mmCIF file of C-alpha atoms in Angstrom:
data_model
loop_
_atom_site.group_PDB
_atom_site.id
_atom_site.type_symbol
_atom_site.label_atom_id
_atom_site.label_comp_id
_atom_site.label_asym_id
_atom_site.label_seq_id
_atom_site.Cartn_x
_atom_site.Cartn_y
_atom_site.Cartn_z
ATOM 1 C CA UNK C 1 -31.285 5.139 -52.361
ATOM 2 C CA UNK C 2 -32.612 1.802 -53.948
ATOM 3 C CA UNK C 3 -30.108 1.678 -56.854
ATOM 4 C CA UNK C 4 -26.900 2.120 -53.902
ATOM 5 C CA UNK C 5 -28.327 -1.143 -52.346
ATOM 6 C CA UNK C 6 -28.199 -3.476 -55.344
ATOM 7 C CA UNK C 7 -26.123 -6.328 -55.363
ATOM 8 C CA UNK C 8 -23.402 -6.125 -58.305
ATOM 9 C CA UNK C 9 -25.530 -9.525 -59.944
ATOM 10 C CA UNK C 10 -28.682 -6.879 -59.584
ATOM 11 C CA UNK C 11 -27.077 -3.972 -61.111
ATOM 12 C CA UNK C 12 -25.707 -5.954 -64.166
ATOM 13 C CA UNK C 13 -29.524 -7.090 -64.801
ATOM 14 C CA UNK C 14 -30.838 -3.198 -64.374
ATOM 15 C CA UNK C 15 -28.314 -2.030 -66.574
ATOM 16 C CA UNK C 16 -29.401 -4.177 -69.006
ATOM 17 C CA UNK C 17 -32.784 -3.182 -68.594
ATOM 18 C CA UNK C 18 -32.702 -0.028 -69.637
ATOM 19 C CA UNK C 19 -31.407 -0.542 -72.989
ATOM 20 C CA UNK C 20 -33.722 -2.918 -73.951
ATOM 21 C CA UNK C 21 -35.879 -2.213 -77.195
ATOM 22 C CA UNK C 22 -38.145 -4.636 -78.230
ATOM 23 C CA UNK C 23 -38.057 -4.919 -82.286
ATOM 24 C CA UNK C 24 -41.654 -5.201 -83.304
ATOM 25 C CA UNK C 25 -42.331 -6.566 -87.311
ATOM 26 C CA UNK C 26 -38.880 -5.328 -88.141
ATOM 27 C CA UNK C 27 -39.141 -1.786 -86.269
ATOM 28 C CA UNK C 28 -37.793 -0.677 -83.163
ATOM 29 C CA UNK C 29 -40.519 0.520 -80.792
ATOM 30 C CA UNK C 30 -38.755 3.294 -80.128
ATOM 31 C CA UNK C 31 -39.057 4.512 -83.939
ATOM 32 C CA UNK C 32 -42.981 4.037 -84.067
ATOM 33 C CA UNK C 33 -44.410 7.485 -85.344
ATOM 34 C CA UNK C 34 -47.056 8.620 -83.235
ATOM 35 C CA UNK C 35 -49.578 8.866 -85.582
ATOM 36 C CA UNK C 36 -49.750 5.095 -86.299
ATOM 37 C CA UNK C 37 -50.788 4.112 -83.173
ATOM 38 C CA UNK C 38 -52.230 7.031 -81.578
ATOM 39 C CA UNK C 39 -54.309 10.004 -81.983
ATOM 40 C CA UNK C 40 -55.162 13.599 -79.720
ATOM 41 C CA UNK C 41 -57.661 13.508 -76.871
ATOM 42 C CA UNK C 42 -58.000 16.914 -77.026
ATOM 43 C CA UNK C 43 -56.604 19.941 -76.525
ATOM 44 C CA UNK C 44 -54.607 18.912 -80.410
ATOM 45 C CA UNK C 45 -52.995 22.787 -80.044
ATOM 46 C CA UNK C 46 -51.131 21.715 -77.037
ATOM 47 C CA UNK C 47 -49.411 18.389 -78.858
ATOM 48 C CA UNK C 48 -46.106 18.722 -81.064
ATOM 49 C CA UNK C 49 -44.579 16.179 -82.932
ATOM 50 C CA UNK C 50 -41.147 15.667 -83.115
ATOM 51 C CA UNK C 51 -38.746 13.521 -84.816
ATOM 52 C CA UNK C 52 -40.682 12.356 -87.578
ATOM 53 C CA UNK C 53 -43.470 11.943 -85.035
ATOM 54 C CA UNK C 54 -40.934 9.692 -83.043
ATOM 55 C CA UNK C 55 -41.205 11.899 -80.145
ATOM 56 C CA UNK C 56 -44.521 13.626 -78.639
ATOM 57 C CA UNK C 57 -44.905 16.805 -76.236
ATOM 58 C CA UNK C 58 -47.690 17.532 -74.221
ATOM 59 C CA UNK C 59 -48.317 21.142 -73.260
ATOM 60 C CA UNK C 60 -49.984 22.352 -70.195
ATOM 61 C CA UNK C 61 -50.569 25.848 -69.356
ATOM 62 C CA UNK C 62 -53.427 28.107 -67.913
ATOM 63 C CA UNK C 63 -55.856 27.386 -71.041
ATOM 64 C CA UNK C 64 -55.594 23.644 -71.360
ATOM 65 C CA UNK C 65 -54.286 20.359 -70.569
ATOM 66 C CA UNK C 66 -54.138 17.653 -73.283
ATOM 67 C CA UNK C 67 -53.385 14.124 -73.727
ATOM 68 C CA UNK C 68 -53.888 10.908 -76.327
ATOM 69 C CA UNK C 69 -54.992 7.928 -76.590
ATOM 70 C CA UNK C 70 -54.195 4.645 -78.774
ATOM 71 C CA UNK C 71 -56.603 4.416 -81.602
ATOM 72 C CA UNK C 72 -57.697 0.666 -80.582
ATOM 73 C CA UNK C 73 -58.140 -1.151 -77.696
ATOM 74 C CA UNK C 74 -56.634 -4.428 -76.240
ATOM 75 C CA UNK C 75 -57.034 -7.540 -74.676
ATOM 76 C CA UNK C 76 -53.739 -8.139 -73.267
ATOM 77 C CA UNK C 77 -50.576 -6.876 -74.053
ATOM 78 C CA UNK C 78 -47.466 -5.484 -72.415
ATOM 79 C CA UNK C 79 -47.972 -1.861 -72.918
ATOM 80 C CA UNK C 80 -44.873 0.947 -72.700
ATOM 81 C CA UNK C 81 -44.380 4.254 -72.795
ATOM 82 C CA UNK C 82 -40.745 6.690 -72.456
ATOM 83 C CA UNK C 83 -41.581 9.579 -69.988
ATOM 84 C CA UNK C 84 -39.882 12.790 -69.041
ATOM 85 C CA UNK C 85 -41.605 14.743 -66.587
ATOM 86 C CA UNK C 86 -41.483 19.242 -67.129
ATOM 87 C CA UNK C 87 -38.197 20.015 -65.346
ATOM 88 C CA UNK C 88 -40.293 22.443 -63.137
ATOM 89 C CA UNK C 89 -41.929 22.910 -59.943
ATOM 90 C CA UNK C 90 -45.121 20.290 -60.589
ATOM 91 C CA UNK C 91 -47.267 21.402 -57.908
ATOM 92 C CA UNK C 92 -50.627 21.021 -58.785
ATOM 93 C CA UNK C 93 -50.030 18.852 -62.083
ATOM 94 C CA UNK C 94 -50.775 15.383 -62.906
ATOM 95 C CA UNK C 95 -48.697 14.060 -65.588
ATOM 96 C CA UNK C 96 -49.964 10.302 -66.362
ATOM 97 C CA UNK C 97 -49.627 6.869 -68.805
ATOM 98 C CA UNK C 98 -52.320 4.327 -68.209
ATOM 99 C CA UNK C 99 -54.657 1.847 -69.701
ATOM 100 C CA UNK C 100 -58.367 2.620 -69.599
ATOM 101 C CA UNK C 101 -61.301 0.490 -70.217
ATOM 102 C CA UNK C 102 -65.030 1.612 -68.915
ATOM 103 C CA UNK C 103 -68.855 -0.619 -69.852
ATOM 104 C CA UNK C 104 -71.397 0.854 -67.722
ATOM 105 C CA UNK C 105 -70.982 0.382 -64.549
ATOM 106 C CA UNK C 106 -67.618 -1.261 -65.017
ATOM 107 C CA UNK C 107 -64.710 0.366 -64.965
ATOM 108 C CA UNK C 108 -61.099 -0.554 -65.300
ATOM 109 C CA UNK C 109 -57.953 1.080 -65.017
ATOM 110 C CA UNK C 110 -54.213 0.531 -64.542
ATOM 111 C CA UNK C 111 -52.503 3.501 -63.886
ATOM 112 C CA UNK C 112 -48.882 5.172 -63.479
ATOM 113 C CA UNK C 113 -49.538 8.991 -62.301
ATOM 114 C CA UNK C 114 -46.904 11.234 -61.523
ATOM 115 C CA UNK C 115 -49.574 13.479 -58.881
ATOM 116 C CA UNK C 116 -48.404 17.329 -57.471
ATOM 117 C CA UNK C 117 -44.717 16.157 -57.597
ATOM 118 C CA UNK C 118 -41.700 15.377 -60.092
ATOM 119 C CA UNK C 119 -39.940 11.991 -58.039
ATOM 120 C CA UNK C 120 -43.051 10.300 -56.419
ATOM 121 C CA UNK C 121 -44.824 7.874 -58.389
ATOM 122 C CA UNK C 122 -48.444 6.514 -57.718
ATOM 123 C CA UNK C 123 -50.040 3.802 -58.914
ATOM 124 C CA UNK C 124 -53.155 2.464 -59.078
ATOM 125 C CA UNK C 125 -55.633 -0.564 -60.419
ATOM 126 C CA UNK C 126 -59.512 -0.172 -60.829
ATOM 127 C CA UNK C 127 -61.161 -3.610 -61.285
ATOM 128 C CA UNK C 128 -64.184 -3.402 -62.442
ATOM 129 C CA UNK C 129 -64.904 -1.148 -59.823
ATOM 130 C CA UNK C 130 -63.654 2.673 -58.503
ATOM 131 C CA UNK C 131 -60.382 1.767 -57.431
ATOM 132 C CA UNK C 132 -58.899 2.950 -54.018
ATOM 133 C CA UNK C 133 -55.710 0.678 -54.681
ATOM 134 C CA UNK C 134 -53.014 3.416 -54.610
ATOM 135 C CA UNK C 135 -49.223 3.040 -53.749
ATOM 136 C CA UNK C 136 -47.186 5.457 -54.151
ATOM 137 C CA UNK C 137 -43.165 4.957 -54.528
ATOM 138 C CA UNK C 138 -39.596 7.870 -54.225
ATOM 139 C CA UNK C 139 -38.168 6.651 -57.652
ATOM 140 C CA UNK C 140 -34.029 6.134 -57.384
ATOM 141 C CA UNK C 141 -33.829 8.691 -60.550
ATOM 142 C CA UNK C 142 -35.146 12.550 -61.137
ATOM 143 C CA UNK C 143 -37.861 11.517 -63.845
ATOM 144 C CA UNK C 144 -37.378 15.239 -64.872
ATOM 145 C CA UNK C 145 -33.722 15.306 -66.056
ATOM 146 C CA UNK C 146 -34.137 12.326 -68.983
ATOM 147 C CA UNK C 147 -36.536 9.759 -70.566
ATOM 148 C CA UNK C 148 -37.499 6.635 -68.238
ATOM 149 C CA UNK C 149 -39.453 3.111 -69.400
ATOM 150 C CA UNK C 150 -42.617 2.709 -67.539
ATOM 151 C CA UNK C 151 -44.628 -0.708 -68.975
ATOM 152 C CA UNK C 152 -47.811 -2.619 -67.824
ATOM 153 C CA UNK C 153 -47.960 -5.713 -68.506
ATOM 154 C CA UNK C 154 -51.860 -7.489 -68.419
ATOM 155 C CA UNK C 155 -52.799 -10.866 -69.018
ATOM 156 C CA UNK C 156 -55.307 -13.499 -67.953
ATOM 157 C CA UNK C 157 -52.927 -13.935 -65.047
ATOM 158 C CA UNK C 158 -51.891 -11.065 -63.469
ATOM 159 C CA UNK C 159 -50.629 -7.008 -63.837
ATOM 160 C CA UNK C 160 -47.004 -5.805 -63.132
ATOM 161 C CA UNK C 161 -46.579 -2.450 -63.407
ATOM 162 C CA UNK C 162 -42.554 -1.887 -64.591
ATOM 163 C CA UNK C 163 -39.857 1.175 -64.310
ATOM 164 C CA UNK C 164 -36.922 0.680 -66.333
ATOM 165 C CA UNK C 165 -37.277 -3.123 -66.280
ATOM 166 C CA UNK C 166 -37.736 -3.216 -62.434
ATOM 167 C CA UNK C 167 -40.727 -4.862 -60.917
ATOM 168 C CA UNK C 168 -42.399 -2.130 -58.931
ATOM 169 C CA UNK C 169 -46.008 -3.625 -58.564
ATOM 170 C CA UNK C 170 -48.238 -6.926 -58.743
ATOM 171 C CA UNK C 171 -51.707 -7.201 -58.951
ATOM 172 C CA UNK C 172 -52.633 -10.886 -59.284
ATOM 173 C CA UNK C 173 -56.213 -12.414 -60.814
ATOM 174 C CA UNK C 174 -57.641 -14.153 -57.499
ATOM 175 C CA UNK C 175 -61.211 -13.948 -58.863
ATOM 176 C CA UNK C 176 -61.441 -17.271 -57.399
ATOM 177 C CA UNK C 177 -61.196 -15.262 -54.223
ATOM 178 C CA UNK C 178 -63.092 -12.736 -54.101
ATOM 179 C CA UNK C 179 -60.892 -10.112 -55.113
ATOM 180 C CA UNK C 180 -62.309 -7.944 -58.775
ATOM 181 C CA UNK C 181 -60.263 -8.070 -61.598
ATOM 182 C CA UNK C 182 -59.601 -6.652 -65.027
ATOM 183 C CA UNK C 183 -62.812 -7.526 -67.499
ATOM 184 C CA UNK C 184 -63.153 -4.661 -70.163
ATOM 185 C CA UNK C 185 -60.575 -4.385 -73.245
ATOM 186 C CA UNK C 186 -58.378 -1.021 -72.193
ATOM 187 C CA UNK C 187 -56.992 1.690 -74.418
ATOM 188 C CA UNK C 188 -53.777 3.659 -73.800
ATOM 189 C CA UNK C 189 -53.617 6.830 -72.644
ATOM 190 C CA UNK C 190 -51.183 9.430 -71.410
ATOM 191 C CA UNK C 191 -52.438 13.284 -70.117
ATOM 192 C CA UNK C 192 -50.650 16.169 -68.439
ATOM 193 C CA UNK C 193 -53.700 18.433 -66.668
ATOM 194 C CA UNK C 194 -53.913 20.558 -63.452
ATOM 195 C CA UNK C 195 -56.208 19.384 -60.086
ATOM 196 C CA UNK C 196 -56.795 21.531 -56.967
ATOM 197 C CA UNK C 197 -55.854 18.355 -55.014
ATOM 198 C CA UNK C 198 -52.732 17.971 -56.429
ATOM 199 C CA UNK C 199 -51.140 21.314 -54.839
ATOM 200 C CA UNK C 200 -51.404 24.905 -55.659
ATOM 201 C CA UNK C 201 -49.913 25.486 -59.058
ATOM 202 C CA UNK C 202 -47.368 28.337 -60.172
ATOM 203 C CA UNK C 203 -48.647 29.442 -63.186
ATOM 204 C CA UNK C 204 -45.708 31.772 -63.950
ATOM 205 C CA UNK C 205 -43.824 29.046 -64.622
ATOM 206 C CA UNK C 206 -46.016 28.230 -67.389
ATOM 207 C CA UNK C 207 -46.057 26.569 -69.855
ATOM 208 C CA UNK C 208 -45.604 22.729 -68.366
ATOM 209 C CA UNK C 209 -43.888 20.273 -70.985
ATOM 210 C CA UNK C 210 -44.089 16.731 -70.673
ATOM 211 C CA UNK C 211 -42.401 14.451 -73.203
ATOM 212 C CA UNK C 212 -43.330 10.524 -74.494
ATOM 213 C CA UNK C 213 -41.479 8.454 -76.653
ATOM 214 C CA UNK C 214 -41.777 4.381 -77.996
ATOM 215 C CA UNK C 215 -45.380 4.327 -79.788
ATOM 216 C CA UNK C 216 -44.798 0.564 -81.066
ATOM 217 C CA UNK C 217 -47.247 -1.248 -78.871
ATOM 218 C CA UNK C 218 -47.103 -4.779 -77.921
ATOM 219 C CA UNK C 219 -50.674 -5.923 -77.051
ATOM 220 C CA UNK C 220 -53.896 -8.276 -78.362
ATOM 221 C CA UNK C 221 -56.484 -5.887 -80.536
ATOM 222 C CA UNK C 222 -59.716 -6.307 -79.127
ATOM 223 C CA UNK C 223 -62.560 -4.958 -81.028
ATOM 224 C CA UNK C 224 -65.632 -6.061 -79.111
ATOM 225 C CA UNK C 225 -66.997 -4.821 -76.454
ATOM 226 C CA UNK C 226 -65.564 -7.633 -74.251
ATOM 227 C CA UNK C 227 -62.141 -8.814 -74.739
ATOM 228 C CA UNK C 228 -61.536 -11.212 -77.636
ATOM 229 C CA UNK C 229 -60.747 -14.991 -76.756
ATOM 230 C CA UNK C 230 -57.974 -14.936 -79.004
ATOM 231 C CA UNK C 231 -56.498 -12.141 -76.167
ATOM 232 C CA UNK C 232 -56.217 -14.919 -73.539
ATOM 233 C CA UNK C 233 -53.486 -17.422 -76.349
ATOM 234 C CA UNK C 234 -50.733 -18.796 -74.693
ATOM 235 C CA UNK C 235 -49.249 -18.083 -77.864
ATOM 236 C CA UNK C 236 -48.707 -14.824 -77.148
ATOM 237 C CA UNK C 237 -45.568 -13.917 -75.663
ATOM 238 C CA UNK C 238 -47.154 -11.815 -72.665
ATOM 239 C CA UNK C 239 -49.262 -14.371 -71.775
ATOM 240 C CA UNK C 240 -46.816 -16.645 -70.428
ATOM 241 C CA UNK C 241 -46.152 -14.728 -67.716
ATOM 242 C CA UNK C 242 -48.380 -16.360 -65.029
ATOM 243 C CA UNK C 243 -45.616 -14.488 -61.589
ATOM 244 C CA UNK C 244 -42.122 -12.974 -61.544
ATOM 245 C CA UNK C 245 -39.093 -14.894 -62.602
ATOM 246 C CA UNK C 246 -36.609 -15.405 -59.850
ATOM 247 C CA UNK C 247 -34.715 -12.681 -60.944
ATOM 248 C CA UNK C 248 -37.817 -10.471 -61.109
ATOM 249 C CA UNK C 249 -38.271 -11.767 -57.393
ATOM 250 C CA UNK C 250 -35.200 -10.235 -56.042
ATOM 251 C CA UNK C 251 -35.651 -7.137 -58.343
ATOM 252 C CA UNK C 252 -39.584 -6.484 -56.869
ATOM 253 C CA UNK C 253 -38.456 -7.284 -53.221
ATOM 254 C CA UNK C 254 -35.633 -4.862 -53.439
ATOM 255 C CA UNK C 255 -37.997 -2.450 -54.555
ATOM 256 C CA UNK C 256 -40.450 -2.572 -52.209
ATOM 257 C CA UNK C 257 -38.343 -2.791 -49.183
ATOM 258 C CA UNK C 258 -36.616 0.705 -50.213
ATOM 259 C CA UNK C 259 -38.719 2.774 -51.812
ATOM 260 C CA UNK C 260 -42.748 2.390 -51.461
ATOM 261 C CA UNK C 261 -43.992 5.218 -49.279
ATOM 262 C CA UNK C 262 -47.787 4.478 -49.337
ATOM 263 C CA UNK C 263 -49.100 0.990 -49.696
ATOM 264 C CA UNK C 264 -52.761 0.844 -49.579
ATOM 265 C CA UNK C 265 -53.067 -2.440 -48.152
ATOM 266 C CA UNK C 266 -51.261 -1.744 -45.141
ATOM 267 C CA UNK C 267 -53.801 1.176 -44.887
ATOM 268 C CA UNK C 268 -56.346 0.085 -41.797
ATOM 269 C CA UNK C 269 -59.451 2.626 -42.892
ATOM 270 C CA UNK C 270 -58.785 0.955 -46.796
ATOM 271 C CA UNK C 271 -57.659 -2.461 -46.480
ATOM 272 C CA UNK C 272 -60.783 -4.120 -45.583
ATOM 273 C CA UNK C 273 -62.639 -3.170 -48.596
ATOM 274 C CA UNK C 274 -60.442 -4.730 -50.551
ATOM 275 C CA UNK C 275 -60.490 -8.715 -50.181
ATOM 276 C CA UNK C 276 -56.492 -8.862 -51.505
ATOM 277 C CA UNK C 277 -55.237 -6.831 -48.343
ATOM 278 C CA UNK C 278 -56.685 -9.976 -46.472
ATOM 279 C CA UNK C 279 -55.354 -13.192 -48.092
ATOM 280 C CA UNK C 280 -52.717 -14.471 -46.565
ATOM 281 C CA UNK C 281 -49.280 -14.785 -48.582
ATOM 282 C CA UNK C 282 -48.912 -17.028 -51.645
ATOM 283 C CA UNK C 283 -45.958 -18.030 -52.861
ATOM 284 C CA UNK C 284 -44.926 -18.150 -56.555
ATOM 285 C CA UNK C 285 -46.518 -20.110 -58.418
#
């Protein structure tokens, strides 16, 4: 598994990772009520609050689905959400946290979907188009047994899709290239739901919980309908991040040699709609 092949220097720097809160105008993330950031999608029957609102469970069973959404949208930001995944058979169920932004005819969308099963992980970017960019990754942990950090981070620069600290994707503005990228402001959103294509699903083990925590959000409001200048500072802290550190190098590489299953660009019938697959390798800036 990826977390046996770590180098002792690597496993130090996961470690620390996960218990990492970020402490947001003098309140840990992790003790955000719900209901200050966030509001129901639908389905509000099948949402129950817990912990002073610090925790949220979505419920999924023959009737309905549900989900939520953040009450504003965003510019840039580094957005995070705690995840535990129904400790059942998830046939057939799509449990999900993403950002979503959609003008007509434009749509964008960063997402982390757990799709017909409980330990792999897709992911996938829509730039201002319909996507088609999936990967999909065997995680090192059983997302089912406890609470997991996934995070996206967005900026002018480039998106890195995080679990528990670790590097897991990169999706990199080469406008300048060809290549679509990011151009609405995005809300936050997390659902639980059922699809046909996602496996046959066993009702009789009914009802499906999934559980969120961390409702602080670090991110640029953006109330137009195109994202706010001010979203693109340097000043703000996720906006520095133009590539990986060097540690986040070794972290991402590590990663991807172990554990992605599906990579999209190394798909022949997909790659050549999408200009990325093609460009030859750039290193860090």
């Amino acid at each position: 598994m990826f977390f046996n092949t770590m180098s002792s220097h690597f496993i130090i720097i996961f470690g620390f990772s996960l218990v990492f809160a970020s402490f947001v105008n003098g309140v840990y993330e992790d003790d955000v009520n719900f209901d200050q950031n966030y509001v129901p999608l639908w389905a509000n029957n099948h949402i129950t609050r817990l912990y002073n609102g610090t925790e949220v469970q979505l419920l999924l069973d023959q009737s309905s689905g549900t989900g939520f959404r953040s009450i504003s949208d965003y510019g840039s930001g580094r957005f995070g959400m705690r995840m535990k995944l129904p400790d059942k058979n998830t046939s057939g169920i799509v449990t999900s946290f993403y950002v979503f932004g959609s003008q007509p005819g434009n749509h964008d969308e960063l997402d982390f979907e757990f799709i017909g099963s409980s330990t792999l992980l897709q992911t996938n970017v829509f730039a201002d188009d319909s996507g088609g960019r999936e990967e999909r990754y065997q995680l090192w942990f059983d997302p089912r047994k406890d609470f997991h950090l996934y995070e996206i981070l967005w900026n002018q620069y480039l998106v890195v899709f995080y679990v528990d600290g670790v590097p897991v994707r990169v999706f990199k503005n080469y406008k300048d290239k060809g290549v679509n990228y990011i151009s609405n402001p995005m809300n936050i959103q997390a659902t639980i739901w059922s699809a046909p294509w996602a496996g046959p699903v066993n009702w009789k083990e009914a009802p499906f919980i999934s559980s969120y925590r961390r409702f602080g959000i670090d991110g640029c409001v953006s109330q137009s309908t195109s994202i706010d200048p001010k979203c693109l500072s340097p000043g703000l802290p996720w906006n520095v991040q133009k590539d990986l550190s060097p540690r986040e190098q070794i972290m991402h590489q590590e990663f991807r040699k172990k554990n992605v299953v599906y990579d999209y660009c190394l798909d022949k019938a997909r790659q050549q709609h999408h200009p990325e697959c093609l460009l030859p390798h750039i290193p860090p800036d």
